[in-house]
PDB file of C-alpha atoms in Angstrom:
ATOM      1  CA  UNK A   1     -16.096  26.261   1.496  1.00  0.00           C
ATOM      2  CA  UNK A   2     -17.923  22.888   0.443  1.00  0.00           C
ATOM      3  CA  UNK A   3     -14.778  21.651  -1.139  1.00  0.00           C
ATOM      4  CA  UNK A   4     -12.843  21.975   2.166  1.00  0.00           C
ATOM      5  CA  UNK A   5     -15.792  20.431   3.871  1.00  0.00           C
ATOM      6  CA  UNK A   6     -15.661  17.309   1.694  1.00  0.00           C
ATOM      7  CA  UNK A   7     -11.834  17.237   1.940  1.00  0.00           C
ATOM      8  CA  UNK A   8     -11.972  17.224   5.878  1.00  0.00           C
ATOM      9  CA  UNK A   9     -14.776  14.445   5.771  1.00  0.00           C
ATOM     10  CA  UNK A  10     -12.771  12.268   3.435  1.00  0.00           C
ATOM     11  CA  UNK A  11      -9.662  12.893   5.237  1.00  0.00           C
ATOM     12  CA  UNK A  12     -11.252  11.918   8.476  1.00  0.00           C
ATOM     13  CA  UNK A  13     -12.736   8.704   6.978  1.00  0.00           C
ATOM     14  CA  UNK A  14      -9.286   7.777   5.445  1.00  0.00           C
ATOM     15  CA  UNK A  15      -7.538   8.187   8.796  1.00  0.00           C
ATOM     16  CA  UNK A  16     -10.257   6.214  10.521  1.00  0.00           C
ATOM     17  CA  UNK A  17     -10.042   3.400   8.110  1.00  0.00           C
ATOM     18  CA  UNK A  18      -6.102   3.333   8.227  1.00  0.00           C
ATOM     19  CA  UNK A  19      -6.179   3.276  11.963  1.00  0.00           C
ATOM     20  CA  UNK A  20      -8.809   0.339  11.718  1.00  0.00           C
ATOM     21  CA  UNK A  21      -6.623  -1.390   9.158  1.00  0.00           C
ATOM     22  CA  UNK A  22      -3.567  -1.497  11.411  1.00  0.00           C
ATOM     23  CA  UNK A  23      -5.326  -2.128  14.787  1.00  0.00           C
ATOM     24  CA  UNK A  24      -8.107  -4.394  13.777  1.00  0.00           C
ATOM     25  CA  UNK A  25      -8.174  -7.930  15.502  1.00  0.00           C
ATOM     26  CA  UNK A  26     -10.029  -9.436  12.740  1.00  0.00           C
ATOM     27  CA  UNK A  27      -8.056  -9.769   9.737  1.00  0.00           C
ATOM     28  CA  UNK A  28     -11.150  -9.792   7.283  1.00  0.00           C
ATOM     29  CA  UNK A  29     -12.229  -6.595   8.821  1.00  0.00           C
ATOM     30  CA  UNK A  30      -8.802  -5.216   8.370  1.00  0.00           C
ATOM     31  CA  UNK A  31      -8.871  -6.013   4.694  1.00  0.00           C
ATOM     32  CA  UNK A  32     -12.229  -4.516   4.318  1.00  0.00           C
ATOM     33  CA  UNK A  33     -11.173  -1.223   6.138  1.00  0.00           C
ATOM     34  CA  UNK A  34      -8.232  -1.195   3.676  1.00  0.00           C
ATOM     35  CA  UNK A  35     -10.738  -1.277   0.826  1.00  0.00           C
ATOM     36  CA  UNK A  36     -12.565   1.691   2.389  1.00  0.00           C
ATOM     37  CA  UNK A  37      -9.220   3.675   2.611  1.00  0.00           C
ATOM     38  CA  UNK A  38      -8.399   2.817  -1.047  1.00  0.00           C
ATOM     39  CA  UNK A  39     -11.732   3.762  -2.504  1.00  0.00           C
ATOM     40  CA  UNK A  40     -11.856   7.145  -0.462  1.00  0.00           C
ATOM     41  CA  UNK A  41      -8.304   7.827  -1.728  1.00  0.00           C
ATOM     42  CA  UNK A  42      -9.578   7.283  -5.330  1.00  0.00           C
ATOM     43  CA  UNK A  43     -12.119   9.993  -4.544  1.00  0.00           C
ATOM     44  CA  UNK A  44      -9.521  12.285  -3.209  1.00  0.00           C
ATOM     45  CA  UNK A  45      -7.653  11.638  -6.427  1.00  0.00           C
ATOM     46  CA  UNK A  46     -10.706  12.779  -8.337  1.00  0.00           C
ATOM     47  CA  UNK A  47     -10.719  15.995  -6.183  1.00  0.00           C
ATOM     48  CA  UNK A  48      -7.158  16.717  -7.067  1.00  0.00           C
ATOM     49  CA  UNK A  49      -7.803  16.530 -10.731  1.00  0.00           C
ATOM     50  CA  UNK A  50      -6.497  13.147 -11.413  1.00  0.00           C
ATOM     51  CA  UNK A  51      -9.853  11.166 -12.757  1.00  0.00           C
ATOM     52  CA  UNK A  52      -7.836   8.500 -14.615  1.00  0.00           C
ATOM     53  CA  UNK A  53      -5.800   7.805 -11.578  1.00  0.00           C
ATOM     54  CA  UNK A  54      -8.875   7.545  -9.725  1.00  0.00           C
ATOM     55  CA  UNK A  55     -10.278   4.956 -12.032  1.00  0.00           C
ATOM     56  CA  UNK A  56      -7.026   2.940 -12.137  1.00  0.00           C
ATOM     57  CA  UNK A  57      -6.984   2.996  -8.330  1.00  0.00           C
ATOM     58  CA  UNK A  58     -10.473   1.516  -8.060  1.00  0.00           C
ATOM     59  CA  UNK A  59      -9.903  -0.993 -10.944  1.00  0.00           C
ATOM     60  CA  UNK A  60      -6.498  -2.298  -9.756  1.00  0.00           C
ATOM     61  CA  UNK A  61      -6.645  -1.855  -5.830  1.00  0.00           C
ATOM     62  CA  UNK A  62     -10.231  -2.459  -4.846  1.00  0.00           C
ATOM     63  CA  UNK A  63     -10.582  -5.028  -7.855  1.00  0.00           C
ATOM     64  CA  UNK A  64      -7.343  -6.873  -7.605  1.00  0.00           C
ATOM     65  CA  UNK A  65      -5.339  -6.200  -4.466  1.00  0.00           C
ATOM     66  CA  UNK A  66      -8.344  -6.419  -2.000  1.00  0.00           C
ATOM     67  CA  UNK A  67      -9.322  -9.789  -3.574  1.00  0.00           C
ATOM     68  CA  UNK A  68      -5.839 -11.089  -3.364  1.00  0.00           C
ATOM     69  CA  UNK A  69      -5.534 -10.008   0.228  1.00  0.00           C
ATOM     70  CA  UNK A  70      -8.894 -11.665   1.090  1.00  0.00           C
ATOM     71  CA  UNK A  71      -7.552 -14.813  -0.568  1.00  0.00           C
ATOM     72  CA  UNK A  72      -4.480 -14.502   1.465  1.00  0.00           C
ATOM     73  CA  UNK A  73      -6.521 -14.199   4.609  1.00  0.00           C
ATOM     74  CA  UNK A  74      -8.845 -17.023   3.877  1.00  0.00           C
ATOM     75  CA  UNK A  75      -6.022 -19.570   2.825  1.00  0.00           C
ATOM     76  CA  UNK A  76      -3.879 -18.941   5.879  1.00  0.00           C
ATOM     77  CA  UNK A  77      -6.163 -18.909   8.824  1.00  0.00           C
ATOM     78  CA  UNK A  78      -6.958 -21.613  10.928  1.00  0.00           C
ATOM     79  CA  UNK A  79     -10.300 -21.889  12.403  1.00  0.00           C
ATOM     80  CA  UNK A  80      -9.428 -22.230  15.958  1.00  0.00           C
ATOM     81  CA  UNK A  81      -7.531 -19.024  16.237  1.00  0.00           C
ATOM     82  CA  UNK A  82      -9.620 -16.575  14.181  1.00  0.00           C
ATOM     83  CA  UNK A  83      -9.019 -13.161  15.532  1.00  0.00           C
ATOM     84  CA  UNK A  84      -6.264 -14.226  17.837  1.00  0.00           C
ATOM     85  CA  UNK A  85      -3.368 -12.112  16.777  1.00  0.00           C
ATOM     86  CA  UNK A  86      -0.695 -10.777  19.114  1.00  0.00           C
ATOM     87  CA  UNK A  87       1.436  -7.790  18.682  1.00  0.00           C
ATOM     88  CA  UNK A  88       5.211  -7.686  17.888  1.00  0.00           C
ATOM     89  CA  UNK A  89       7.299  -8.164  21.041  1.00  0.00           C
ATOM     90  CA  UNK A  90       9.250  -4.908  20.294  1.00  0.00           C
ATOM     91  CA  UNK A  91       6.118  -2.720  20.070  1.00  0.00           C
ATOM     92  CA  UNK A  92       7.411   0.209  21.825  1.00  0.00           C
ATOM     93  CA  UNK A  93      10.527   0.920  19.731  1.00  0.00           C
ATOM     94  CA  UNK A  94       8.636   0.428  16.787  1.00  0.00           C
ATOM     95  CA  UNK A  95       6.007   2.823  17.723  1.00  0.00           C
ATOM     96  CA  UNK A  96       8.744   5.397  18.846  1.00  0.00           C
ATOM     97  CA  UNK A  97      10.495   5.116  15.529  1.00  0.00           C
ATOM     98  CA  UNK A  98       7.281   5.778  13.674  1.00  0.00           C
ATOM     99  CA  UNK A  99       6.517   8.781  15.722  1.00  0.00           C
ATOM    100  CA  UNK A 100       9.968  10.110  15.187  1.00  0.00           C
ATOM    101  CA  UNK A 101       9.615   9.706  11.508  1.00  0.00           C
ATOM    102  CA  UNK A 102       6.192  11.623  11.789  1.00  0.00           C
ATOM    103  CA  UNK A 103       7.882  14.306  13.806  1.00  0.00           C
ATOM    104  CA  UNK A 104      10.464  14.993  11.005  1.00  0.00           C
ATOM    105  CA  UNK A 105       7.904  14.867   8.202  1.00  0.00           C
ATOM    106  CA  UNK A 106       5.604  17.358  10.220  1.00  0.00           C
ATOM    107  CA  UNK A 107       8.587  19.657  10.667  1.00  0.00           C
ATOM    108  CA  UNK A 108       9.522  19.584   7.013  1.00  0.00           C
ATOM    109  CA  UNK A 109       5.827  20.233   6.322  1.00  0.00           C
ATOM    110  CA  UNK A 110       5.468  23.317   8.513  1.00  0.00           C
ATOM    111  CA  UNK A 111       8.870  24.722   7.540  1.00  0.00           C
ATOM    112  CA  UNK A 112       8.010  24.660   3.922  1.00  0.00           C
ATOM    113  CA  UNK A 113       5.827  27.313   2.387  1.00  0.00           C
ATOM    114  CA  UNK A 114       3.490  25.438   0.115  1.00  0.00           C
ATOM    115  CA  UNK A 115       1.538  27.430  -2.367  1.00  0.00           C
ATOM    116  CA  UNK A 116      -2.229  27.236  -2.123  1.00  0.00           C
ATOM    117  CA  UNK A 117      -4.043  24.824  -4.250  1.00  0.00           C
ATOM    118  CA  UNK A 118      -4.156  26.045  -7.641  1.00  0.00           C
ATOM    119  CA  UNK A 119      -7.093  25.524  -9.929  1.00  0.00           C
ATOM    120  CA  UNK A 120      -6.151  23.471 -12.879  1.00  0.00           C
ATOM    121  CA  UNK A 121      -7.967  21.373 -15.419  1.00  0.00           C
ATOM    122  CA  UNK A 122      -8.150  17.526 -14.630  1.00  0.00           C
ATOM    123  CA  UNK A 123      -5.561  15.529 -16.428  1.00  0.00           C
ATOM    124  CA  UNK A 124      -7.147  13.331 -19.181  1.00  0.00           C
ATOM    125  CA  UNK A 125      -6.055   9.788 -19.976  1.00  0.00           C
ATOM    126  CA  UNK A 126      -5.219  11.025 -23.367  1.00  0.00           C
ATOM    127  CA  UNK A 127      -2.293  13.059 -21.924  1.00  0.00           C
ATOM    128  CA  UNK A 128      -1.257  10.253 -19.568  1.00  0.00           C
ATOM    129  CA  UNK A 129      -1.158   7.681 -22.433  1.00  0.00           C
ATOM    130  CA  UNK A 130       0.804  10.145 -24.633  1.00  0.00           C
ATOM    131  CA  UNK A 131       3.300  10.891 -21.895  1.00  0.00           C
ATOM    132  CA  UNK A 132       3.797   7.349 -21.224  1.00  0.00           C
ATOM    133  CA  UNK A 133       4.458   6.328 -24.910  1.00  0.00           C
ATOM    134  CA  UNK A 134       6.714   9.167 -25.623  1.00  0.00           C
ATOM    135  CA  UNK A 135       8.663  10.772 -22.752  1.00  0.00           C
ATOM    136  CA  UNK A 136       8.480   7.734 -20.358  1.00  0.00           C
ATOM    137  CA  UNK A 137       8.661   4.862 -22.851  1.00  0.00           C
ATOM    138  CA  UNK A 138      11.656   3.251 -21.359  1.00  0.00           C
ATOM    139  CA  UNK A 139      10.169   3.322 -17.862  1.00  0.00           C
ATOM    140  CA  UNK A 140       6.801   1.896 -19.308  1.00  0.00           C
ATOM    141  CA  UNK A 141       8.807  -1.057 -20.912  1.00  0.00           C
ATOM    142  CA  UNK A 142      10.913  -1.672 -17.776  1.00  0.00           C
ATOM    143  CA  UNK A 143       7.787  -1.781 -15.759  1.00  0.00           C
ATOM    144  CA  UNK A 144       6.057  -4.332 -18.141  1.00  0.00           C
ATOM    145  CA  UNK A 145       9.228  -6.632 -17.444  1.00  0.00           C
ATOM    146  CA  UNK A 146       8.848  -6.076 -13.827  1.00  0.00           C
ATOM    147  CA  UNK A 147       5.220  -7.199 -13.934  1.00  0.00           C
ATOM    148  CA  UNK A 148       6.049 -10.302 -15.952  1.00  0.00           C
ATOM    149  CA  UNK A 149       8.915 -11.091 -13.599  1.00  0.00           C
ATOM    150  CA  UNK A 150       6.521 -10.613 -10.518  1.00  0.00           C
ATOM    151  CA  UNK A 151       3.811 -12.767 -12.192  1.00  0.00           C
ATOM    152  CA  UNK A 152       6.419 -15.744 -12.889  1.00  0.00           C
ATOM    153  CA  UNK A 153       7.864 -15.219  -9.271  1.00  0.00           C
ATOM    154  CA  UNK A 154       4.312 -15.448  -7.720  1.00  0.00           C
ATOM    155  CA  UNK A 155       3.621 -18.580  -9.576  1.00  0.00           C
ATOM    156  CA  UNK A 156       6.806 -20.142  -8.707  1.00  0.00           C
ATOM    157  CA  UNK A 157       6.278 -19.249  -4.948  1.00  0.00           C
ATOM    158  CA  UNK A 158       2.826 -20.367  -4.897  1.00  0.00           C
ATOM    159  CA  UNK A 159       3.528 -23.793  -6.380  1.00  0.00           C
ATOM    160  CA  UNK A 160       2.470 -26.727  -4.406  1.00  0.00           C
ATOM    161  CA  UNK A 161       5.967 -28.246  -4.657  1.00  0.00           C
ATOM    162  CA  UNK A 162       8.743 -28.922  -7.016  1.00  0.00           C
ATOM    163  CA  UNK A 163       8.271 -31.841  -9.532  1.00  0.00           C
ATOM    164  CA  UNK A 164       9.403 -35.077  -8.119  1.00  0.00           C
ATOM    165  CA  UNK A 165      10.760 -34.658  -4.589  1.00  0.00           C
ATOM    166  CA  UNK A 166       9.818 -31.866  -2.161  1.00  0.00           C
ATOM    167  CA  UNK A 167      12.867 -29.710  -1.002  1.00  0.00           C
ATOM    168  CA  UNK A 168      10.752 -27.654   1.302  1.00  0.00           C
ATOM    169  CA  UNK A 169      10.548 -30.495   3.854  1.00  0.00           C
ATOM    170  CA  UNK A 170      14.008 -29.960   4.751  1.00  0.00           C
ATOM    171  CA  UNK A 171      13.267 -26.647   6.282  1.00  0.00           C
ATOM    172  CA  UNK A 172      10.205 -27.976   8.124  1.00  0.00           C
ATOM    173  CA  UNK A 173      10.484 -27.556  11.978  1.00  0.00           C
ATOM    174  CA  UNK A 174       7.999 -29.470  13.773  1.00  0.00           C
ATOM    175  CA  UNK A 175       5.274 -28.677  11.364  1.00  0.00           C
ATOM    176  CA  UNK A 176       2.895 -30.962   9.665  1.00  0.00           C
ATOM    177  CA  UNK A 177       4.553 -34.400   8.746  1.00  0.00           C
TER     178      UNK A 177
ATOM    179  CA  UNK B   1      -9.362  27.223  -1.617  1.00  0.00           C
ATOM    180  CA  UNK B   2      -7.734  24.741   0.533  1.00  0.00           C
ATOM    181  CA  UNK B   3      -4.017  25.035   1.296  1.00  0.00           C
ATOM    182  CA  UNK B   4      -1.991  22.411  -0.149  1.00  0.00           C
ATOM    183  CA  UNK B   5      -0.496  21.799   3.376  1.00  0.00           C
ATOM    184  CA  UNK B   6      -3.629  19.695   4.183  1.00  0.00           C
ATOM    185  CA  UNK B   7      -3.048  17.133   1.482  1.00  0.00           C
ATOM    186  CA  UNK B   8       0.645  16.595   2.352  1.00  0.00           C
ATOM    187  CA  UNK B   9      -0.074  16.526   5.981  1.00  0.00           C
ATOM    188  CA  UNK B  10      -2.691  13.649   5.522  1.00  0.00           C
ATOM    189  CA  UNK B  11      -0.308  11.747   3.396  1.00  0.00           C
ATOM    190  CA  UNK B  12       2.337  12.035   6.136  1.00  0.00           C
ATOM    191  CA  UNK B  13      -0.166  10.999   8.767  1.00  0.00           C
ATOM    192  CA  UNK B  14      -1.320   7.937   6.414  1.00  0.00           C
ATOM    193  CA  UNK B  15       2.271   7.086   5.831  1.00  0.00           C
ATOM    194  CA  UNK B  16       3.053   6.983   9.718  1.00  0.00           C
ATOM    195  CA  UNK B  17       0.102   4.853  10.402  1.00  0.00           C
ATOM    196  CA  UNK B  18       1.585   2.431   7.868  1.00  0.00           C
ATOM    197  CA  UNK B  19       5.001   2.451   9.567  1.00  0.00           C
ATOM    198  CA  UNK B  20       3.137   1.922  12.736  1.00  0.00           C
ATOM    199  CA  UNK B  21       1.506  -1.097  11.378  1.00  0.00           C
ATOM    200  CA  UNK B  22       4.742  -2.539   9.911  1.00  0.00           C
ATOM    201  CA  UNK B  23       6.539  -1.868  13.287  1.00  0.00           C
ATOM    202  CA  UNK B  24       4.032  -3.186  15.778  1.00  0.00           C
ATOM    203  CA  UNK B  25       2.285  -6.086  14.063  1.00  0.00           C
ATOM    204  CA  UNK B  26       3.608  -9.320  13.272  1.00  0.00           C
ATOM    205  CA  UNK B  27       1.056 -10.854  10.990  1.00  0.00           C
ATOM    206  CA  UNK B  28       2.432 -10.954   7.635  1.00  0.00           C
ATOM    207  CA  UNK B  29      -0.973 -10.024   6.018  1.00  0.00           C
ATOM    208  CA  UNK B  30      -1.302  -7.057   8.188  1.00  0.00           C
ATOM    209  CA  UNK B  31       2.353  -5.920   7.388  1.00  0.00           C
ATOM    210  CA  UNK B  32       1.619  -6.276   3.663  1.00  0.00           C
ATOM    211  CA  UNK B  33      -1.600  -4.067   4.126  1.00  0.00           C
ATOM    212  CA  UNK B  34       0.450  -1.426   6.028  1.00  0.00           C
ATOM    213  CA  UNK B  35       2.854  -1.437   3.126  1.00  0.00           C
ATOM    214  CA  UNK B  36      -0.161  -0.758   0.878  1.00  0.00           C
ATOM    215  CA  UNK B  37      -1.177   1.983   3.122  1.00  0.00           C
ATOM    216  CA  UNK B  38       2.324   3.772   2.780  1.00  0.00           C
ATOM    217  CA  UNK B  39       2.357   3.317  -0.960  1.00  0.00           C
ATOM    218  CA  UNK B  40      -1.173   4.850  -0.951  1.00  0.00           C
ATOM    219  CA  UNK B  41       0.048   7.795   1.195  1.00  0.00           C
ATOM    220  CA  UNK B  42       2.901   8.425  -1.296  1.00  0.00           C
ATOM    221  CA  UNK B  43       0.600   8.373  -4.221  1.00  0.00           C
ATOM    222  CA  UNK B  44      -1.553  11.084  -2.327  1.00  0.00           C
ATOM    223  CA  UNK B  45       1.472  13.096  -1.956  1.00  0.00           C
ATOM    224  CA  UNK B  46       2.467  12.626  -5.509  1.00  0.00           C
ATOM    225  CA  UNK B  47      -0.974  13.714  -6.847  1.00  0.00           C
ATOM    226  CA  UNK B  48      -0.839  16.656  -4.379  1.00  0.00           C
ATOM    227  CA  UNK B  49       2.368  17.935  -5.514  1.00  0.00           C
ATOM    228  CA  UNK B  50       1.557  17.455  -9.220  1.00  0.00           C
ATOM    229  CA  UNK B  51      -1.507  19.809  -8.613  1.00  0.00           C
ATOM    230  CA  UNK B  52       0.679  22.405  -6.804  1.00  0.00           C
ATOM    231  CA  UNK B  53       3.222  22.426  -9.895  1.00  0.00           C
ATOM    232  CA  UNK B  54       0.564  21.596 -12.566  1.00  0.00           C
ATOM    233  CA  UNK B  55       1.753  24.479 -14.557  1.00  0.00           C
ATOM    234  CA  UNK B  56       5.472  24.772 -15.715  1.00  0.00           C
ATOM    235  CA  UNK B  57       6.091  27.706 -17.926  1.00  0.00           C
ATOM    236  CA  UNK B  58       2.590  27.573 -19.131  1.00  0.00           C
ATOM    237  CA  UNK B  59       2.960  23.852 -20.189  1.00  0.00           C
ATOM    238  CA  UNK B  60       0.721  21.381 -18.265  1.00  0.00           C
ATOM    239  CA  UNK B  61       2.916  18.986 -16.181  1.00  0.00           C
ATOM    240  CA  UNK B  62       1.804  15.573 -15.378  1.00  0.00           C
ATOM    241  CA  UNK B  63       4.866  13.769 -14.287  1.00  0.00           C
ATOM    242  CA  UNK B  64       3.473  13.299 -10.687  1.00  0.00           C
ATOM    243  CA  UNK B  65       0.493  11.407 -12.017  1.00  0.00           C
ATOM    244  CA  UNK B  66       2.933   9.247 -14.340  1.00  0.00           C
ATOM    245  CA  UNK B  67       4.781   8.381 -11.181  1.00  0.00           C
ATOM    246  CA  UNK B  68       1.577   7.498  -9.312  1.00  0.00           C
ATOM    247  CA  UNK B  69       0.855   4.853 -12.133  1.00  0.00           C
ATOM    248  CA  UNK B  70       4.183   3.250 -11.889  1.00  0.00           C
ATOM    249  CA  UNK B  71       3.989   3.291  -8.045  1.00  0.00           C
ATOM    250  CA  UNK B  72       0.441   1.450  -8.463  1.00  0.00           C
ATOM    251  CA  UNK B  73       2.101  -1.207 -10.784  1.00  0.00           C
ATOM    252  CA  UNK B  74       4.970  -1.813  -8.567  1.00  0.00           C
ATOM    253  CA  UNK B  75       2.446  -2.249  -5.692  1.00  0.00           C
ATOM    254  CA  UNK B  76       0.725  -4.741  -7.681  1.00  0.00           C
ATOM    255  CA  UNK B  77       3.724  -6.661  -8.324  1.00  0.00           C
ATOM    256  CA  UNK B  78       4.599  -6.534  -4.655  1.00  0.00           C
ATOM    257  CA  UNK B  79       1.236  -7.746  -3.422  1.00  0.00           C
ATOM    258  CA  UNK B  80       1.512 -10.826  -5.865  1.00  0.00           C
ATOM    259  CA  UNK B  81       5.075 -11.698  -4.745  1.00  0.00           C
ATOM    260  CA  UNK B  82       4.207 -10.973  -1.140  1.00  0.00           C
ATOM    261  CA  UNK B  83       1.227 -13.240  -1.120  1.00  0.00           C
ATOM    262  CA  UNK B  84       3.233 -15.919  -2.878  1.00  0.00           C
ATOM    263  CA  UNK B  85       5.696 -15.674  -0.044  1.00  0.00           C
ATOM    264  CA  UNK B  86       2.894 -15.690   2.484  1.00  0.00           C
ATOM    265  CA  UNK B  87       1.423 -19.022   1.046  1.00  0.00           C
ATOM    266  CA  UNK B  88       4.807 -20.536   0.977  1.00  0.00           C
ATOM    267  CA  UNK B  89       5.677 -19.625   4.411  1.00  0.00           C
ATOM    268  CA  UNK B  90       2.200 -20.866   5.641  1.00  0.00           C
ATOM    269  CA  UNK B  91       2.835 -24.230   3.911  1.00  0.00           C
ATOM    270  CA  UNK B  92       6.341 -24.670   5.285  1.00  0.00           C
ATOM    271  CA  UNK B  93       6.054 -23.211   8.854  1.00  0.00           C
ATOM    272  CA  UNK B  94       2.143 -23.397   9.337  1.00  0.00           C
ATOM    273  CA  UNK B  95       2.252 -19.881  10.656  1.00  0.00           C
ATOM    274  CA  UNK B  96       1.889 -16.334   9.250  1.00  0.00           C
ATOM    275  CA  UNK B  97       3.779 -14.831  12.203  1.00  0.00           C
ATOM    276  CA  UNK B  98       6.995 -13.056  11.055  1.00  0.00           C
ATOM    277  CA  UNK B  99       8.785 -13.438  14.284  1.00  0.00           C
ATOM    278  CA  UNK B 100       8.823 -17.222  13.879  1.00  0.00           C
ATOM    279  CA  UNK B 101      10.588 -17.022  10.747  1.00  0.00           C
ATOM    280  CA  UNK B 102      14.161 -16.181  11.484  1.00  0.00           C
ATOM    281  CA  UNK B 103      16.355 -18.626   9.786  1.00  0.00           C
ATOM    282  CA  UNK B 104      18.186 -16.008   7.927  1.00  0.00           C
ATOM    283  CA  UNK B 105      18.257 -13.498  10.912  1.00  0.00           C
ATOM    284  CA  UNK B 106      21.464 -12.874  12.644  1.00  0.00           C
TER     285      UNK B 106
END
């Protein structure tokens, strides 16, 4: 009984946070709500028998991703238009598409006969590490190459300008001189 | 014991909120965060399904959790490149509004 109570409380806060992420006018608030959602999801992972994933989620998301997002917000906002953020012009079709998708998923969930929550021992880091370095070794290596490529890509994109001339000026339309 | 439907339903609602964010907002940072929400929802579904089928023929199955780790790694890569694009876009166009960046749009 307490387990379902905890579950519903967590779910309610996760959904509240998610709505605030999407609907918040102030971007810093949105990032902080995203942090709330990610931390509570880590707690949910803990409940579902994935303590290692909960740890990784906390370290990577709330440690790395949220910090990066905050940097993104701080680096790109201009002081005079804080909080001024207008919605997309095609708001209604987007919302209808999202709701249609939700309808399809809800249909699938209701029509599927999912078994009850079975009790099982939490998956330890040992098992995950062993599986990664035996059965999923190739995927693991490909993943490391992907991370390297993403790192180099981020550096290239974030660089101030190319050496010598600045090719970006060609595309500048009425921006800064 | 809770029925497993709840976890999957929570994941579906979370995913829908993410799709709503991508479809209705036009600030690139909000769109990136909505994508994070969607990936998070998928992770939740993976962990839930892993819990449902945690025993296959008496052997512990952890493939769902392996998949979550991969999704987390891809999400981290996506955030790094996404924020790089965001900064480049802000430098060039002085804006983070995705509707103002339409050079490649037909």
